[in-house]
């Protein structure tokens, strides 16, 4: 019998056995196909409590839109997400692979994954393929050391930035970020500092008013004081209460500001870059919580469908032959325990 | 000429109410010469999962044989059939393995998953999955198919209506592509039966 080579399932990694044949085809004048790219706008920014990532949702195959609502924000770890631009198969495969490696690492170390770990795994893989694995990524997450945002280029170089954009729409998005970033989000930090100063002042004010009044007791509502002093104390304590609530609200505002800025940057990419389009996906990562806002904005609804739709009569299509095969229901065999017999 | 236009093909899959339909054309050519008019592009993996392979016919056949092999091994080990989502991941992995020397195939996978929910997906020749809730297309006639399906598709169609819709979308699109046509093959799969029909189309 001739020596048979069994086609066993491969052990992993790339297989190059069709390369020679493909080279021969190219020499004969046949063009190799274009791969599905994500012609994208992807962005990331760091705000006070964490990281916000954003992406559009169009996948292209040459000039044709292959997918109007694809997902470009990939899961890496519960606290780390990654947006991908470039060849779609490469971004999906590389993020899946690093996500599995991070999971194994979490099992081994029994700790939450760090963003820098994901970054190192990605850059070493991409560098070893010298840019042929065409994946440009925006990696963001929050770990024990704080919020981090990195960009990874197909050749393996990385940047660590407070705000970043990648993909064909990156210039449109960067224009929005460069003009609005500092103004929108640092204001909140200043607001918070001013708020803390005011809280302190209000606290002093209340205690001062109470001390000044001769018969007042601390925390007591029944104070025998003059009307003016009473009004002064009332206004101070209500202000204190309001300011405390305001503090919570300010924190919310920083997050909403950030999401709005990211939405604006992606919309800028969607409307000005032809390779990006459809909807806006946003992912907000903070310490202990991640919100994946899929289709956060839908600025391009379908408006051209006829309400009647197409309806064809039954039997309208000419059929040459029909074969109907009923599907057998598969019976489940429950094996009895040997002891029962 | 592109490698995908060497043999010519048209494939489409659509989702209906608890059912799906997958359809292909029947022409096999060598560039502009027609060699066969009854070529099968849609293969059955098991009762509820079908795969259509467009692109270079030789790679489609080789890929199909490898997939059947892997599925049979899976059946022996797990003692059950593969779910369509799992099967799609398998196809994606096999295609990506050949990243730098790819198979020139674009598969369209359609199946009934858990609770008989229809599942369809397509991939480019490197295995980049595109899951859709309405329809997927592939082949040299894909540009026309996108247009036809976009306008003719309606959500939650009953099996008979789905059959008419997918057939008309296919026949309309292959009329605008020289390299595909010569009739059509449609598989309509519901949880209880499989209907396989051959369509009459223009023979040019």
XYZ file of C-alpha atoms in Angstrom:
545
model
C 0.000 0.000 0.000
C 1.342 3.438 -0.847
C 2.437 5.627 2.032
C -0.629 7.696 2.932
C -0.254 11.177 4.402
C -3.185 11.719 6.726
C -4.621 15.205 6.695
C -4.590 15.668 10.465
C -6.042 18.783 12.004
C -3.154 21.264 12.091
C -1.411 22.309 15.284
C -1.902 26.051 14.740
C -0.122 28.939 13.042
C -0.082 29.776 9.346
C 0.196 27.248 6.550
C 2.021 28.278 3.367
C 1.374 25.332 1.060
C -0.765 27.186 -1.456
C 1.727 30.061 -1.881
C 3.592 28.487 -4.790
C 0.383 27.857 -6.710
C -0.861 31.401 -6.089
C 2.454 32.831 -7.290
C 2.125 30.787 -10.463
C -1.376 32.184 -11.017
C -0.133 35.762 -10.580
C 2.580 35.155 -13.156
C -0.113 33.980 -15.584
C -1.779 37.351 -15.242
C -4.579 36.563 -12.821
C -5.091 39.281 -10.224
C -5.174 38.212 -6.627
C -8.375 39.212 -4.828
C -8.875 42.207 -2.605
C -9.642 41.292 0.978
C -12.421 42.743 3.050
C -11.081 45.849 4.763
C -12.713 47.836 7.487
C -11.893 51.317 5.937
C -12.646 52.779 9.280
C -12.788 55.543 11.774
C -11.768 54.350 15.240
C -11.049 56.627 18.198
C -10.204 56.463 21.865
C -9.903 59.007 24.626
C -9.045 59.050 28.299
C -11.417 60.952 30.548
C -11.421 61.373 34.296
C -12.564 57.941 35.401
C -11.481 55.765 32.494
C -11.370 55.246 28.764
C -13.955 55.769 26.027
C -13.561 53.933 22.698
C -15.585 54.648 19.562
C -15.911 53.147 16.077
C -18.065 53.371 12.954
C -19.769 50.227 11.584
C -19.045 49.936 7.862
C -17.069 47.055 6.299
C -16.007 47.474 2.669
C -14.850 45.128 -0.082
C -13.229 47.458 -2.570
C -15.827 50.142 -3.255
C -18.778 47.991 -2.180
C -20.187 48.042 1.341
C -20.118 44.435 2.512
C -21.558 44.952 5.969
C -23.582 47.977 7.039
C -23.468 47.213 10.735
C -20.349 45.308 11.716
C -18.696 45.337 15.152
C -15.274 46.910 15.267
C -14.847 47.137 19.035
C -13.492 43.735 20.017
C -13.475 42.205 23.476
C -10.041 41.458 24.942
C -10.734 41.191 28.666
C -13.613 42.380 30.893
C -11.670 45.611 31.483
C -9.893 45.900 28.111
C -11.415 46.491 24.664
C -9.738 46.999 21.298
C -10.917 48.746 18.108
C -9.519 47.390 14.846
C -8.873 48.888 11.396
C -7.250 47.331 8.336
C -7.882 43.874 6.897
C -10.964 42.536 8.717
C -9.726 38.936 8.984
C -6.434 40.103 10.513
C -8.010 42.351 13.155
C -10.495 39.649 14.166
C -7.910 36.878 14.286
C -5.305 38.907 16.181
C -7.745 40.226 18.793
C -9.297 36.757 19.296
C -5.867 35.221 19.735
C -4.647 37.812 22.249
C -7.971 37.623 24.101
C -7.486 33.848 24.565
C -3.882 34.356 25.672
C -5.025 36.966 28.212
C -7.638 34.546 29.570
C -5.004 31.848 30.049
C -2.747 34.406 31.718
C -5.596 35.376 34.073
C -6.045 31.757 35.050
C -2.335 31.386 35.694
C -1.812 34.603 37.683
C -5.307 34.870 39.246
C -5.267 38.631 38.676
C -7.106 41.087 36.472
C -5.365 41.594 33.103
C -3.331 44.720 32.534
C -3.544 46.796 29.365
C 0.228 46.714 28.968
C 0.103 42.894 28.796
C -2.338 42.996 25.881
C -0.193 45.668 24.240
C 2.995 43.617 24.456
C 1.294 40.475 23.118
C -0.146 42.405 20.158
C 3.021 44.283 19.242
C 5.271 41.233 19.378
C 2.904 39.231 17.157
C 2.535 42.031 14.604
C 6.260 42.799 14.520
C 7.164 39.182 13.904
C 5.040 39.239 10.722
C 6.737 42.463 9.588
C 3.513 44.298 8.768
C 2.043 41.566 6.567
C -0.679 41.014 9.173
C -2.402 44.286 8.425
C -4.081 45.252 11.711
C -4.090 48.821 13.073
C -5.576 48.891 16.568
C -6.670 51.292 19.271
C -6.353 49.487 22.585
C -7.909 50.903 25.743
C -8.717 49.704 29.235
C -8.657 50.345 32.946
C -6.557 48.189 35.260
C -5.065 48.512 38.736
C -2.584 51.103 37.527
C -5.312 53.325 36.057
C -6.802 54.068 32.617
C -4.588 53.471 29.556
C -4.940 54.145 25.838
C -2.529 52.856 23.174
C -2.375 52.678 19.394
C -0.731 49.738 17.624
C 0.426 49.974 14.011
C 0.630 47.006 11.583
C 4.421 46.883 11.792
C 4.385 46.585 15.560
C 5.112 50.128 16.773
C 2.943 51.553 19.546
C 2.047 54.947 20.966
C 0.599 55.841 24.344
C -1.708 58.828 24.099
C -4.498 60.678 25.927
C -6.600 60.637 22.747
C -6.053 58.714 19.499
C -7.619 58.027 16.117
C -6.840 55.380 13.462
C -8.167 54.226 10.106
C -9.032 56.005 6.869
C -11.215 58.509 8.751
C -8.556 59.277 11.342
C -7.813 62.773 10.061
C -11.471 63.795 10.183
C -11.796 62.467 13.740
C -8.490 63.943 14.895
C -9.618 67.375 13.682
C -12.558 67.178 16.115
C -10.414 65.934 18.969
C -7.664 68.496 18.516
C -10.128 71.371 18.652
C -12.383 70.148 21.454
C -10.555 67.704 23.690
C -8.842 69.817 26.339
C -11.648 72.336 26.511
C -14.454 69.818 27.054
C -12.928 67.523 29.606
C -10.426 69.510 31.641
C -13.184 72.005 32.414
C -14.780 69.298 34.473
C -11.602 68.784 36.439
C -11.475 72.535 37.134
C -15.175 72.498 38.005
C -14.500 69.745 40.508
C -11.654 71.635 42.139
C -13.784 74.760 42.448
C -16.601 72.637 43.799
C -14.401 71.206 46.534
C -13.287 74.705 47.525
C -16.913 75.828 47.716
C -17.897 72.805 49.795
C -15.204 73.685 52.262
C -16.383 77.263 52.334
C -20.012 76.233 52.839
C -18.960 73.954 55.701
C -17.075 76.786 57.374
C -19.999 79.103 56.770
C -22.533 76.809 58.470
C -20.329 76.080 61.465
C -19.450 79.763 61.776
C -23.136 80.734 61.709
C -23.942 78.125 64.350
C -21.037 79.189 66.572
C -21.989 82.849 66.316
C -25.516 82.287 67.502
C -25.719 82.246 71.301
C -28.354 79.583 71.883
C -27.841 77.291 68.854
C -26.925 73.614 69.204
C -25.033 71.704 66.552
C -27.291 69.792 64.179
C -30.413 70.955 65.985
C -33.258 72.324 63.937
C -34.825 74.139 66.839
C -32.611 77.142 67.153
C -33.600 80.238 69.003
C -31.815 82.741 66.895
C -32.563 85.974 65.221
C -34.370 85.756 61.861
C -31.345 87.001 59.959
C -29.033 84.422 61.504
C -31.642 81.713 60.835
C -31.835 82.587 57.188
C -28.027 82.631 56.935
C -27.726 79.131 58.459
C -30.570 77.761 56.295
C -29.002 79.034 53.095
C -25.572 77.619 54.026
C -26.811 74.104 54.842
C -29.039 73.832 51.791
C -26.179 75.001 49.646
C -23.983 72.311 51.200
C -26.568 69.686 50.354
C -26.940 70.990 46.810
C -23.215 71.135 46.268
C -22.808 67.513 47.358
C -25.405 66.419 44.819
C -23.773 68.644 42.233
C -20.501 66.798 42.810
C -22.099 63.513 41.694
C -23.614 65.263 38.731
C -20.263 66.753 37.686
C -18.731 63.284 37.584
C -21.595 62.151 35.321
C -21.061 65.183 33.117
C -17.423 64.334 32.444
C -18.544 60.932 31.179
C -21.359 62.379 29.068
C -19.011 65.046 27.685
C -16.562 62.340 26.737
C -19.183 60.166 25.035
C -20.495 63.161 23.127
C -17.010 64.125 21.951
C -16.309 60.583 20.790
C -19.691 60.503 18.994
C -18.852 63.782 17.261
C -15.442 62.545 16.156
C -16.874 59.323 14.703
C -19.690 61.215 12.963
C -17.053 63.484 11.446
C -15.364 60.360 10.053
C -18.676 58.880 8.882
C -19.756 61.969 6.964
C -16.404 63.060 5.558
C -14.582 59.790 4.837
C -15.977 57.451 2.195
C -14.509 54.344 3.801
C -16.461 54.883 7.039
C -20.183 55.017 7.478
C -23.401 53.812 9.075
C -23.628 53.952 12.850
C -21.565 54.873 15.905
C -20.512 52.287 18.489
C -19.183 53.489 21.847
C -17.551 51.577 24.691
C -17.012 53.217 28.090
C -14.557 51.454 30.386
C -14.256 52.555 33.992
C -12.903 50.883 37.087
C -15.082 47.833 37.707
C -17.664 48.602 34.998
C -17.784 48.493 31.206
C -20.659 49.810 29.097
C -20.747 48.634 25.489
C -23.162 51.024 23.774
C -23.750 49.186 20.502
C -25.296 51.516 17.894
C -25.191 54.440 20.291
C -26.044 56.793 17.416
C -27.842 55.912 14.189
C -27.306 58.958 11.960
C -27.998 57.081 8.681
C -31.408 55.429 8.694
C -32.754 53.612 5.626
C -35.329 55.840 4.010
C -35.731 54.456 0.529
C -37.734 51.296 1.161
C -41.128 51.221 -0.391
C -43.749 50.566 2.272
C -45.529 48.063 0.038
C -42.381 46.050 -0.570
C -42.066 43.440 -3.289
C -44.490 40.613 -3.200
C -44.513 37.831 -5.712
C -47.486 35.502 -6.205
C -47.100 31.905 -5.102
C -45.999 29.849 -8.044
C -44.694 32.875 -9.935
C -41.196 31.438 -10.332
C -40.821 28.718 -12.956
C -39.573 25.545 -11.353
C -38.076 22.627 -13.255
C -37.967 20.056 -10.458
C -38.796 19.799 -6.761
C -37.512 17.390 -4.166
C -38.835 17.460 -0.611
C -36.988 15.558 2.091
C -38.620 15.348 5.504
C -36.109 15.718 8.325
C -36.037 12.820 10.724
C -36.380 13.743 14.355
C -33.319 12.505 16.118
C -34.282 10.237 19.037
C -32.389 10.671 22.267
C -31.187 7.446 23.803
C -31.043 7.684 27.570
C -28.792 5.017 28.959
C -30.062 3.460 32.147
C -27.788 3.129 35.078
C -26.450 -0.438 35.255
C -27.469 -0.668 38.895
C -31.128 -0.122 38.119
C -31.574 -3.392 36.222
C -9.139 39.174 -14.956
C -9.673 38.519 -11.257
C -9.327 34.994 -9.932
C -12.926 35.109 -8.693
C -14.133 35.683 -12.222
C -12.401 32.635 -13.614
C -15.313 30.269 -13.026
C -18.150 32.700 -12.242
C -20.717 32.152 -9.492
C -23.696 33.632 -7.688
C -24.728 32.700 -4.158
C -27.311 34.159 -1.831
C -28.797 33.140 1.515
C -31.821 34.729 3.195
C -33.458 34.428 6.566
C -37.188 33.876 6.968
C -39.481 33.027 9.857
C -37.938 29.929 11.502
C -36.506 28.940 8.143
C -33.758 29.936 5.742
C -33.139 29.644 2.015
C -29.828 29.342 0.164
C -29.629 29.650 -3.599
C -26.958 29.445 -6.279
C -26.649 29.604 -10.046
C -25.701 26.520 -12.083
C -23.034 27.627 -14.535
C -19.449 26.449 -14.489
C -17.184 28.202 -16.970
C -13.548 28.645 -17.887
C -13.453 32.418 -18.295
C -15.888 33.096 -21.115
C -16.548 29.533 -22.213
C -19.284 27.528 -20.479
C -18.229 24.036 -19.462
C -21.206 22.789 -17.398
C -24.786 23.926 -16.783
C -25.620 21.750 -13.797
C -22.796 22.551 -11.407
C -23.609 22.283 -7.698
C -22.253 24.992 -5.445
C -24.301 24.336 -2.333
C -23.279 21.375 -0.207
C -25.043 19.757 2.706
C -22.940 19.391 5.825
C -25.738 17.887 7.857
C -29.538 18.144 7.900
C -29.565 21.662 9.219
C -26.334 23.246 7.960
C -25.604 24.051 4.327
C -22.551 25.743 2.860
C -22.292 27.405 -0.531
C -18.838 28.052 -1.957
C -18.247 30.678 -4.641
C -15.024 31.590 -6.374
C -12.494 29.222 -7.885
C -14.264 25.861 -8.323
C -11.229 23.706 -7.624
C -10.584 25.457 -4.295
C -14.301 25.191 -3.482
C -14.243 21.414 -3.965
C -11.015 20.967 -1.987
C -12.310 23.132 0.831
C -15.604 21.248 0.892
C -13.786 17.899 1.175
C -11.679 19.189 4.083
C -14.780 20.538 5.838
C -16.678 17.267 5.462
C -13.650 15.456 6.910
C -13.483 17.784 9.909
C -17.235 17.550 10.475
C -17.185 13.756 10.391
C -14.368 13.736 12.966
C -16.438 16.117 15.103
C -19.465 13.825 14.825
C -17.403 10.848 15.939
C -15.923 12.689 18.915
C -18.979 14.647 20.098
C -21.693 12.210 18.954
C -23.778 15.055 17.606
C -23.949 17.490 14.673
C -22.094 20.794 14.648
C -24.037 23.943 15.350
C -23.929 26.485 12.505
C -22.073 29.055 14.622
C -19.385 26.510 15.456
C -19.181 25.458 11.834
C -18.720 29.074 10.755
C -15.827 29.451 13.223
C -14.287 26.265 11.836
C -14.463 27.542 8.255
C -13.053 30.900 9.329
C -10.110 29.230 11.080
C -9.340 26.969 8.102
C -9.380 29.950 5.737
C -7.284 32.195 7.995
C -4.708 29.457 8.394
C -3.952 30.080 4.710
C -3.626 33.829 5.245
C -0.601 34.314 3.009
C -1.612 31.797 0.327
C -5.402 31.738 0.519
C -8.079 29.511 -0.929
C -9.903 31.620 -3.513
C -13.343 30.877 -2.091
C -15.993 32.954 -0.465
C -18.271 30.716 1.568
C -21.883 31.384 2.455
C -23.005 29.370 5.462
C -26.651 28.917 6.404
C -28.145 26.773 9.131
C -30.741 26.311 11.844
C -29.142 26.767 15.238
C -30.408 26.226 18.769
C -34.228 26.405 18.985
C -34.295 26.209 15.180
C -33.311 29.862 14.863
C -31.935 30.576 11.363
C -28.277 31.570 11.126
C -26.498 32.923 8.053
C -23.043 34.271 7.513
C -20.535 34.915 4.770
C -16.764 35.350 4.737
C -14.151 36.783 2.468
C -11.398 34.472 1.250
C -9.384 35.041 4.456
C -12.154 34.081 6.837
C -13.411 37.490 8.017
C -16.907 36.575 9.195
C -19.853 38.752 8.432
C -22.959 37.757 10.375
C -26.165 39.193 9.035
C -29.737 39.091 10.183
C -31.293 39.480 6.743
C -29.299 38.226 3.762
C -25.764 37.492 2.603
C -24.403 37.309 -0.939
C -21.251 36.099 -2.618
C -19.776 35.446 -6.063
C -19.064 37.313 -9.289
C -22.673 38.552 -9.355
C -22.462 39.868 -5.784
C -22.814 43.556 -6.680
C -26.146 42.971 -8.453
C -27.217 40.600 -5.697
C -26.624 43.270 -3.035
C -28.924 45.628 -4.906
C -31.661 43.088 -5.627
C -31.728 41.673 -2.084
C -31.618 45.111 -0.485
C -34.852 46.064 -2.249
C -36.662 42.719 -2.279
C -35.955 41.471 1.229
C -38.634 41.641 3.921
C -38.215 40.400 7.486
C -40.155 37.367 8.823
C -41.224 35.839 5.528
C -43.058 32.507 5.458
C -41.285 29.659 3.587
C -43.300 29.954 0.337
C -42.860 33.711 0.198
C -39.165 33.396 1.043
C -38.696 30.953 -1.812
C -40.297 33.320 -4.325
C -38.283 36.270 -3.059
C -34.886 34.592 -3.100
C -35.512 33.055 -6.517
C -36.506 36.368 -8.060
C -33.543 38.147 -6.463
C -31.166 35.513 -7.826
C -32.628 35.419 -11.335
C -32.699 39.214 -11.582
C -29.070 39.514 -10.487
C -27.546 36.812 -12.669
C -29.151 38.459 -15.702
C -26.702 41.296 -15.107
C -23.652 39.051 -14.858
C -22.190 37.283 -17.882
C -20.363 34.678 -15.869
C -23.249 33.246 -13.860
C -26.723 32.020 -14.625
C -28.131 29.077 -16.566
C -30.863 28.500 -13.991
C -30.752 28.233 -10.248
C -30.721 25.830 -7.324
C -32.654 26.728 -4.205
C -32.639 24.907 -0.858
C -35.367 25.961 1.534
C -34.893 24.514 5.026
C -37.511 24.528 7.769
C -37.318 22.609 11.061
C -39.326 19.723 9.569
C -38.259 19.432 5.933
C -35.836 20.444 3.215
C -37.206 21.598 -0.147
C -34.751 21.486 -3.021
C -35.858 23.120 -6.253
C -34.272 23.772 -9.631
C -35.235 27.038 -11.285
C -35.738 27.765 -14.954
C -33.746 30.771 -16.054
C -32.280 32.358 -19.152
C -29.694 30.116 -20.781
C -27.320 32.796 -21.855
